[in-house]
Amino acid sequence: MTYLAPRQGLFAIILLVSFCLQTLLLVISTDQQLSKSRALKGEQMVAQLIDEARLSLENKDRVSLSVIANRYTSEQDVTRILIKDNNDDILVPVGNAPMQQGDTIRQIATNGDAVIGSVALTLKDVSKGEIIAMQWPFVIGTMLLHLLLWLIYGYLARPTKEQISALSRNIQDLYREQYNQGDQRGYSRDLERGTGGTVGNPADAQLSDGDSESVTENKVTSKRTFNVHNEVNEYLRNQQNQETGDETGSLTAASEGDTEDKVVSIAKRYGSQSSGQTSKLSTTRAVDSVRVQIVFHDEFNMLERLAPAQRLPYLALCTQLLNQAVTELLKQPLLLGVSATNEARFKDDGASVVLKADNSHAKVALAGVMLAKLYLMLNKIIHDKHIELSRFALPAKAGVSDEAQSEPMTHLLESIGKKEQLLILLPTAGLKQISNHVQVHSIMRPTTVYERECAIFDGGNDSLIQRLADVRNAVLMIEDEDESLI
């Protein structure tokens, strides 16, 4: 994988500022040079005009003065010429653009010691755009030079594979050192609690005030917490060995205090459970129940803006459809021993169904996947029919997970869930149940641990699809009968 040069965008901004400053300095220096040259040229033209018009100015011959002045206004830099007599009366005003701004050069015309009049010549200002147009080869060359410098920097400053590997090792060593320190502090604190040592907070004070029975219980809790620390360490090492790149990004975001708090919270949850129960971080836990979450794919929050007179009947229809799907699906011999523990009810945020296994042979994970896919198939038909009739309807997306990971599945549906998509977040035992019936694929470029463990429904075998089609038709027939009775 090729990485970009560090702070390449900042370097591009610096080059852009440099290009603008160079262009500004070019315009300023060129304007000063042109101003000086035009001033010298204007003084020479005024002196020459006075010499040519001296006789006509004495006689106040306006025609001759106009002819002489018109020859000078043909110059590109001259915008106006004003000739006055000795009484400051205007004799000849000549110029095609009298309203243009510019530098005016005035000089008194004399004949010996007598003042016979005055001449005022106005030179137009050179605009900044004209200066840039005159210097376009320099401007284009400077821009290309800065672009070349940016490309060279982006190529030469890219980190090498050795630098990336060294940085990854340093990050992992730093995190491992911080994590080990957190483990040692947590273990020392647990030992102090078990041996009646110094108490550092009110919770420890309550534990230290008990009798000998509570001290014995604290010792057992300390040993159990120590086992949880070992379990968390082992899990994180396995995850680091599997995908170093993804784990490195998450390691840099965790601080020493956050890591210790996570370990202590896991230890508390573990301490409240039985000693034989498997940790939620473990992928080898058994699947006794699954939660099927179905949410609407409402990109523009149309459901919230819908009037209650339309929203409530639509939610009631979805609820009825889901409950009938659960009833018909659980009649399948393949799902013998699976039952629903709740009655689903759709709200604005969707609905959820909890399925449990009544015996060890029940395929509760497969039942959850089949139910989620079945409802997506039904909702697709209902949605298309409503759109055809110009009625309100929303597409849906679903997620299947065990109870331990129901909350992460909710976040996954909100963050990465797409229309008509089925997400699966199950431990190894659940994946084995569906492996012979369902094809899945992983999420591209995951950013979290749950996204890496999540799978997307990619299809099923012919037998599964046929079963779902039969159940779908049965549910729709029941729906049609209910409508006909009404």
XYZ file of C-alpha atoms in Angstrom:
486
model
C 0.000 0.000 0.000
C 1.344 3.440 -0.989
C 1.032 6.193 1.627
C 0.918 9.913 0.906
C 3.634 12.282 2.048
C 3.041 13.744 5.531
C 1.169 17.073 5.538
C 1.030 17.202 1.759
C -2.039 19.426 1.893
C -0.275 21.916 4.185
C 2.688 21.991 1.805
C 0.296 22.715 -1.079
C -1.153 25.668 0.861
C 2.367 27.022 1.482
C 3.181 26.780 -2.226
C -0.074 28.528 -3.114
C 0.721 31.383 -0.726
C 4.218 31.605 -2.224
C 2.801 31.794 -5.768
C 0.360 34.554 -4.771
C 3.092 36.581 -3.068
C 5.402 36.297 -6.073
C 2.631 37.405 -8.412
C 1.801 40.353 -6.129
C 5.432 41.467 -5.952
C 5.689 41.184 -9.735
C 2.642 43.419 -10.208
C 3.897 46.011 -7.699
C 7.415 46.211 -9.167
C 6.143 46.386 -12.763
C 3.655 49.123 -11.833
C 6.412 51.219 -10.260
C 8.647 50.850 -13.303
C 5.836 51.761 -15.695
C 4.866 54.756 -13.547
C 8.398 56.173 -13.671
C 8.786 55.653 -17.410
C 5.366 57.205 -18.132
C 6.179 60.206 -15.938
C 9.405 60.907 -17.887
C 7.617 60.395 -21.181
C 4.785 62.734 -20.126
C 7.190 65.527 -19.136
C 8.962 65.272 -22.494
C 5.642 65.339 -24.372
C 4.441 68.449 -22.450
C 7.697 70.309 -23.132
C 7.544 69.388 -26.840
C 3.870 70.420 -27.016
C 4.615 73.835 -25.496
C 7.394 74.434 -28.034
C 5.147 73.577 -30.941
C 2.122 75.501 -29.661
C 3.860 78.641 -28.334
C 2.971 80.845 -31.336
C -0.617 79.596 -31.525
C -0.977 79.991 -27.761
C 0.086 83.683 -27.971
C -2.466 84.293 -30.701
C -5.074 82.084 -29.001
C -5.562 80.172 -32.221
C -7.886 77.394 -31.120
C -7.832 75.595 -34.470
C -4.068 75.285 -34.572
C -3.943 74.263 -30.919
C -6.536 71.539 -31.541
C -4.586 70.129 -34.480
C -1.378 70.065 -32.437
C -3.046 68.527 -29.380
C -4.784 65.829 -31.433
C -1.439 64.508 -32.605
C -0.452 63.875 -28.988
C -3.748 62.278 -27.959
C -3.123 59.599 -30.565
C -0.562 58.176 -28.164
C -1.864 55.143 -26.262
C -0.892 56.426 -22.818
C -2.428 59.918 -23.253
C -6.063 60.234 -22.233
C -6.554 64.038 -22.094
C -4.826 67.333 -22.978
C -6.053 70.666 -21.592
C -4.595 73.959 -22.927
C -5.357 77.244 -21.098
C -4.436 80.878 -21.736
C -2.738 83.252 -19.342
C -6.111 84.105 -17.779
C -6.672 80.395 -16.942
C -9.430 80.136 -19.523
C -9.704 76.840 -21.357
C -8.782 77.123 -24.998
C -8.619 73.497 -26.137
C -9.864 70.420 -24.210
C -8.839 67.301 -26.154
C -9.274 63.659 -25.122
C -11.304 60.554 -25.851
C -11.683 59.443 -22.212
C -11.901 62.465 -19.935
C -13.387 60.445 -17.077
C -10.470 58.014 -16.812
C -8.234 58.256 -13.778
C -4.567 58.909 -14.273
C -1.545 61.018 -13.472
C -1.733 64.646 -14.659
C 1.389 66.624 -15.608
C 1.009 70.442 -15.636
C 3.493 72.935 -17.000
C 3.337 76.717 -17.587
C 4.071 77.989 -21.100
C 6.211 81.136 -21.230
C 7.609 83.364 -23.951
C 10.625 84.964 -22.413
C 9.489 86.268 -19.053
C 5.817 86.523 -20.018
C 3.354 83.741 -19.139
C 1.258 82.925 -22.170
C -0.703 79.924 -20.832
C -0.451 76.396 -19.425
C -0.707 72.806 -20.624
C -2.079 69.847 -18.588
C -1.506 66.293 -19.901
C -3.175 63.279 -18.283
C -1.658 59.783 -18.598
C -3.880 56.787 -17.980
C -3.160 54.286 -15.237
C -2.042 50.790 -16.162
C -4.436 48.206 -14.633
C -3.221 45.199 -12.694
C -4.869 42.889 -15.207
C -2.856 44.458 -18.038
C 0.338 43.958 -16.058
C -0.460 40.259 -15.510
C -1.353 39.913 -19.191
C 1.985 41.491 -20.118
C 3.870 39.156 -17.779
C 1.921 35.967 -18.556
C 5.044 33.886 -19.386
C 6.438 34.572 -15.898
C 3.098 33.865 -14.173
C 2.546 30.574 -16.035
C 6.158 29.504 -15.488
C 5.964 30.231 -11.747
C 2.717 28.261 -11.420
C 4.192 25.262 -13.212
C 7.315 25.475 -11.051
C 5.273 25.406 -7.836
C 3.204 22.481 -9.147
C 6.400 20.612 -9.962
C 7.737 21.267 -6.452
C 4.512 19.880 -4.945
C 4.750 16.716 -7.037
C 8.415 16.226 -6.173
C 7.665 16.643 -2.456
C 4.791 14.167 -2.646
C 7.084 11.587 -4.249
C 10.238 12.075 -2.177
C 8.605 12.572 1.250
C 6.487 9.408 1.188
C 7.230 7.125 4.148
C 9.096 3.970 3.257
C 8.046 0.477 4.297
C 10.815 0.406 6.899
C 9.573 3.648 8.473
C 5.974 2.404 8.534
C 7.023 -0.894 10.103
C 9.163 0.885 12.710
C 6.288 3.238 13.566
C 3.869 0.317 13.925
C 6.280 -1.536 16.214
C 6.782 1.556 18.370
C 3.024 2.057 18.726
C 2.462 -1.573 19.645
C 5.327 -1.551 22.162
C 4.018 1.648 23.741
C 0.488 0.278 24.018
C 1.686 -3.059 25.338
C 3.765 -1.285 28.000
C 0.839 0.930 29.041
C -1.528 -2.025 29.073
C 0.808 -4.129 31.214
C 1.154 -1.245 33.661
C -2.645 -1.018 33.835
C -2.855 -4.767 34.506
C -0.263 -4.547 37.280
C -2.051 -1.649 38.965
C -5.402 -3.412 38.700
C -3.972 -6.657 40.075
C -2.236 -4.839 42.951
C -5.471 -3.051 43.809
C -7.373 -6.356 43.803
C -4.763 -7.936 46.083
C -5.031 -5.013 48.508
C -8.796 -5.455 48.596
C -8.434 -9.204 49.275
C -5.804 -8.774 52.020
C -7.445 -5.824 53.765
C -4.815 -3.314 52.526
C -5.106 0.423 52.048
C -8.408 1.555 50.609
C -8.292 4.299 47.965
C -11.977 5.005 47.240
C -15.436 4.675 48.934
C -16.181 1.371 47.197
C -12.978 -0.146 48.637
C -13.869 1.241 52.064
C -17.169 -0.599 51.991
C -15.409 -3.821 51.078
C -12.819 -3.453 53.870
C -15.442 -2.876 56.586
C -16.936 -6.399 56.364
C -16.314 -9.379 58.599
C -14.200 -12.446 57.842
C -16.819 -13.829 55.456
C -16.657 -10.709 53.255
C -12.830 -10.866 53.267
C -12.973 -14.417 51.960
C -15.442 -13.337 49.279
C -13.094 -10.492 48.293
C -10.242 -12.969 47.834
C -12.363 -15.036 45.469
C -13.363 -11.890 43.571
C -9.675 -10.872 43.287
C -8.731 -14.219 41.783
C -11.661 -14.021 39.359
C -10.725 -10.474 38.306
C -7.144 -11.577 37.706
C -8.431 -14.298 35.408
C -10.431 -11.713 33.483
C -7.294 -9.599 33.005
C -5.527 -12.607 31.564
C -8.467 -13.298 29.307
C -8.595 -9.728 27.975
C -4.822 -9.768 27.374
C -5.069 -13.011 25.442
C -7.968 -11.712 23.339
C -6.167 -8.492 22.420
C -2.990 -10.390 21.494
C -4.987 -12.658 19.172
C -6.662 -9.673 17.543
C -3.297 -7.951 17.047
C -1.867 -11.066 15.380
C -4.852 -11.344 13.021
C -4.944 -7.777 11.724
C -2.081 -5.573 12.776
C -3.073 -2.643 10.607
C -6.625 -2.222 11.893
C -5.568 -2.771 15.489
C -2.765 -0.193 15.197
C -5.283 2.533 14.319
C -7.374 1.713 17.360
C -4.322 1.427 19.638
C -3.236 5.012 18.960
C -6.675 6.330 19.995
C -6.637 4.585 23.397
C -4.885 6.160 26.373
C -3.528 4.472 29.469
C -6.407 5.542 31.684
C -9.064 4.505 29.136
C -7.516 1.036 28.809
C -7.512 0.504 32.576
C -11.147 1.633 32.829
C -12.204 -0.829 30.097
C -10.435 -3.722 31.830
C -11.940 -2.856 35.218
C -15.453 -2.582 33.722
C -15.088 -5.982 32.051
C -13.832 -7.420 35.327
C -16.853 -6.070 37.205
C -19.260 -7.572 34.714
C -17.428 -10.873 34.885
C -17.452 -10.828 38.673
C -21.240 -10.506 38.766
C -21.694 -13.624 36.604
C -21.064 -17.244 37.423
C -17.498 -18.507 37.201
C -18.331 -20.905 34.348
C -19.962 -18.295 32.071
C -18.032 -17.255 28.952
C -16.927 -13.626 28.533
C -18.681 -11.453 25.968
C -15.364 -10.830 24.250
C -14.983 -14.514 23.469
C -16.184 -15.787 20.077
C -16.576 -19.344 21.423
C -19.680 -18.678 23.524
C -22.829 -20.692 22.908
C -25.819 -19.242 21.062
C -28.970 -19.829 23.089
C -30.932 -16.866 21.758
C -30.697 -14.315 18.974
C -32.212 -10.897 18.441
C -33.540 -9.911 15.024
C -33.611 -6.125 14.621
C -35.540 -4.575 11.743
C -35.298 -0.832 11.102
C -36.585 1.426 8.359
C -34.159 2.828 5.819
C -35.401 6.406 6.220
C -32.710 8.686 4.795
C -34.813 11.867 4.917
C -36.724 11.228 8.174
C -40.020 10.973 6.314
C -41.624 8.823 9.014
C -41.306 11.581 11.617
C -42.957 14.098 9.296
C -45.837 11.789 8.461
C -49.185 12.585 10.056
C -50.265 10.197 12.835
C -53.363 9.256 10.814
C -51.063 7.734 8.192
C -48.078 6.682 10.326
C -49.949 4.573 12.880
C -51.807 2.383 10.336
C -48.565 1.848 8.445
C -46.728 0.762 11.612
C -49.636 -1.503 12.508
C -49.420 -3.138 9.077
C -45.685 -3.750 9.522
C -46.290 -5.194 12.995
C -48.957 -7.573 11.722
C -46.741 -8.633 8.836
C -43.787 -9.373 11.135
C -45.833 -11.358 13.683
C -47.401 -13.473 10.956
C -43.947 -14.078 9.477
C -42.697 -15.306 12.877
C -45.694 -17.612 13.286
C -45.450 -19.169 9.828
C -41.654 -19.479 9.872
C -41.472 -21.331 13.182
C -43.796 -23.994 11.761
C -40.927 -25.218 9.573
C -39.542 -28.630 10.644
C -36.022 -27.297 10.118
C -36.554 -24.833 13.000
C -38.010 -27.296 15.487
C -37.219 -26.243 19.061
C -37.065 -22.496 18.318
C -39.624 -20.153 19.865
C -40.187 -16.404 20.109
C -40.004 -14.837 23.564
C -41.691 -11.539 22.720
C -44.349 -10.102 20.463
C -42.820 -7.642 18.036
C -44.245 -4.146 17.699
C -43.030 -1.575 15.196
C -42.206 1.919 16.352
C -40.463 4.797 14.624
C -37.072 3.185 15.310
C -38.144 -0.259 14.075
C -38.874 -3.545 15.830
C -37.001 -6.493 17.293
C -37.796 -10.168 17.814
C -35.979 -12.402 20.316
C -35.769 -16.096 19.406
C -34.572 -18.711 21.881
C -33.531 -22.339 21.588
C -35.613 -24.728 23.690
C -33.069 -27.532 23.313
C -29.438 -27.985 22.329
C -30.314 -29.135 18.791
C -32.411 -26.095 17.876
C -30.925 -23.915 15.136
C -31.779 -20.569 16.628
C -29.126 -18.643 14.640
C -30.461 -20.015 11.358
C -33.989 -19.117 12.463
C -32.925 -15.515 13.109
C -31.296 -15.182 9.679
C -34.305 -16.750 7.946
C -36.730 -14.471 9.789
C -34.757 -11.342 8.904
C -34.510 -12.327 5.236
C -38.177 -13.317 5.155
C -39.321 -9.948 6.415
C -37.064 -8.132 3.928
C -38.701 -10.143 1.139
C -42.181 -9.304 2.438
C -41.363 -5.648 2.963
C -40.002 -5.426 -0.579
C -43.349 -6.594 -1.970
C -45.377 -4.315 0.306
C -43.107 -1.352 -0.463
C -43.356 -1.790 -4.239
C -47.132 -2.200 -4.033
C -47.527 0.956 -1.941
C -45.317 2.969 -4.291
C -47.343 1.709 -7.253
C -50.516 2.955 -5.536
C -48.835 6.287 -4.602
C -48.932 5.482 -0.896
C -46.312 5.979 1.768
C -43.887 3.120 2.395
C -40.264 2.714 3.438
C -37.617 0.106 2.594
C -36.117 -1.834 5.480
C -32.830 -3.305 6.637
C -32.235 -6.003 9.222
C -29.600 -7.279 11.605
C -29.175 -10.593 13.424
C -27.039 -10.950 16.545
C -26.957 -12.702 19.873
C -28.072 -10.885 23.009
C -24.490 -9.982 23.970
C -23.979 -8.002 20.768
C -27.435 -6.525 20.216
C -26.315 -2.992 21.047
C -23.316 -3.066 18.641
C -25.659 -4.387 15.954
C -27.932 -1.372 16.492
C -24.973 0.937 15.873
C -23.919 -1.064 12.811
C -27.381 -0.740 11.280
C -27.246 3.026 11.796
C -23.693 3.493 10.506
C -23.148 1.012 7.660
C -26.556 -0.587 7.042
C -27.919 -0.159 3.521
C -31.358 -0.583 2.000
C -32.603 -4.202 1.846
C -29.365 -5.391 3.513
C -29.034 -8.107 6.170
C -26.178 -7.836 8.684
C -25.057 -10.818 10.778
C -23.019 -10.522 13.990
C -22.793 -13.965 15.586
C -20.117 -15.970 17.415
C -18.513 -19.045 15.910
C -21.288 -21.402 17.051
C -23.918 -19.300 15.308
C -21.897 -19.028 12.100
C -21.548 -22.829 12.022
C -25.348 -23.187 12.183
C -25.862 -21.066 9.080
C -22.732 -22.066 7.142
C -24.464 -24.944 5.302
C -27.431 -22.804 4.247
C -26.238 -19.198 3.831
C -23.412 -17.440 2.000
C -21.962 -14.275 3.531
C -19.176 -11.818 2.805
C -17.192 -9.481 5.023
C -17.334 -5.690 5.139
C -14.802 -3.914 2.960
C -12.295 -1.751 4.857
C -13.657 -2.157 8.412
C -12.825 0.556 10.935
C -13.901 -1.129 14.193
C -13.710 -4.582 15.720
C -17.457 -5.127 15.293
C -17.320 -4.125 11.623
C -14.527 -6.654 11.137
C -16.559 -9.430 12.798
C -19.816 -8.474 11.043
C -20.931 -10.383 7.934
C -23.376 -9.428 5.180
C -25.970 -11.869 3.832
C -24.985 -12.764 0.273
C -27.515 -15.466 -0.598
C -28.712 -18.926 0.362
C -28.918 -22.363 -1.152
C -31.881 -23.507 -3.227
C -33.552 -25.316 -0.349
C -33.447 -22.263 1.941
C -34.692 -19.874 -0.738
C -37.554 -22.223 -1.590
C -38.559 -22.492 2.081
C -38.552 -18.709 2.412
C -40.613 -18.325 -0.765
C -43.197 -20.787 0.524
C -43.462 -19.028 3.890
C -43.668 -15.649 2.144
C -46.555 -16.832 -0.010
C -48.316 -18.257 3.028
C -48.013 -14.937 4.890
C -49.268 -12.966 1.897
C -52.260 -15.276 1.513
C -53.160 -14.671 5.143
C -52.794 -10.946 4.557
C -55.087 -11.086 1.528
C -57.709 -13.035 3.458
C -57.677 -10.473 6.279
C -58.164 -7.646 3.817
C -61.048 -9.440 2.126
C -62.799 -9.977 5.456
C -62.458 -6.311 6.222
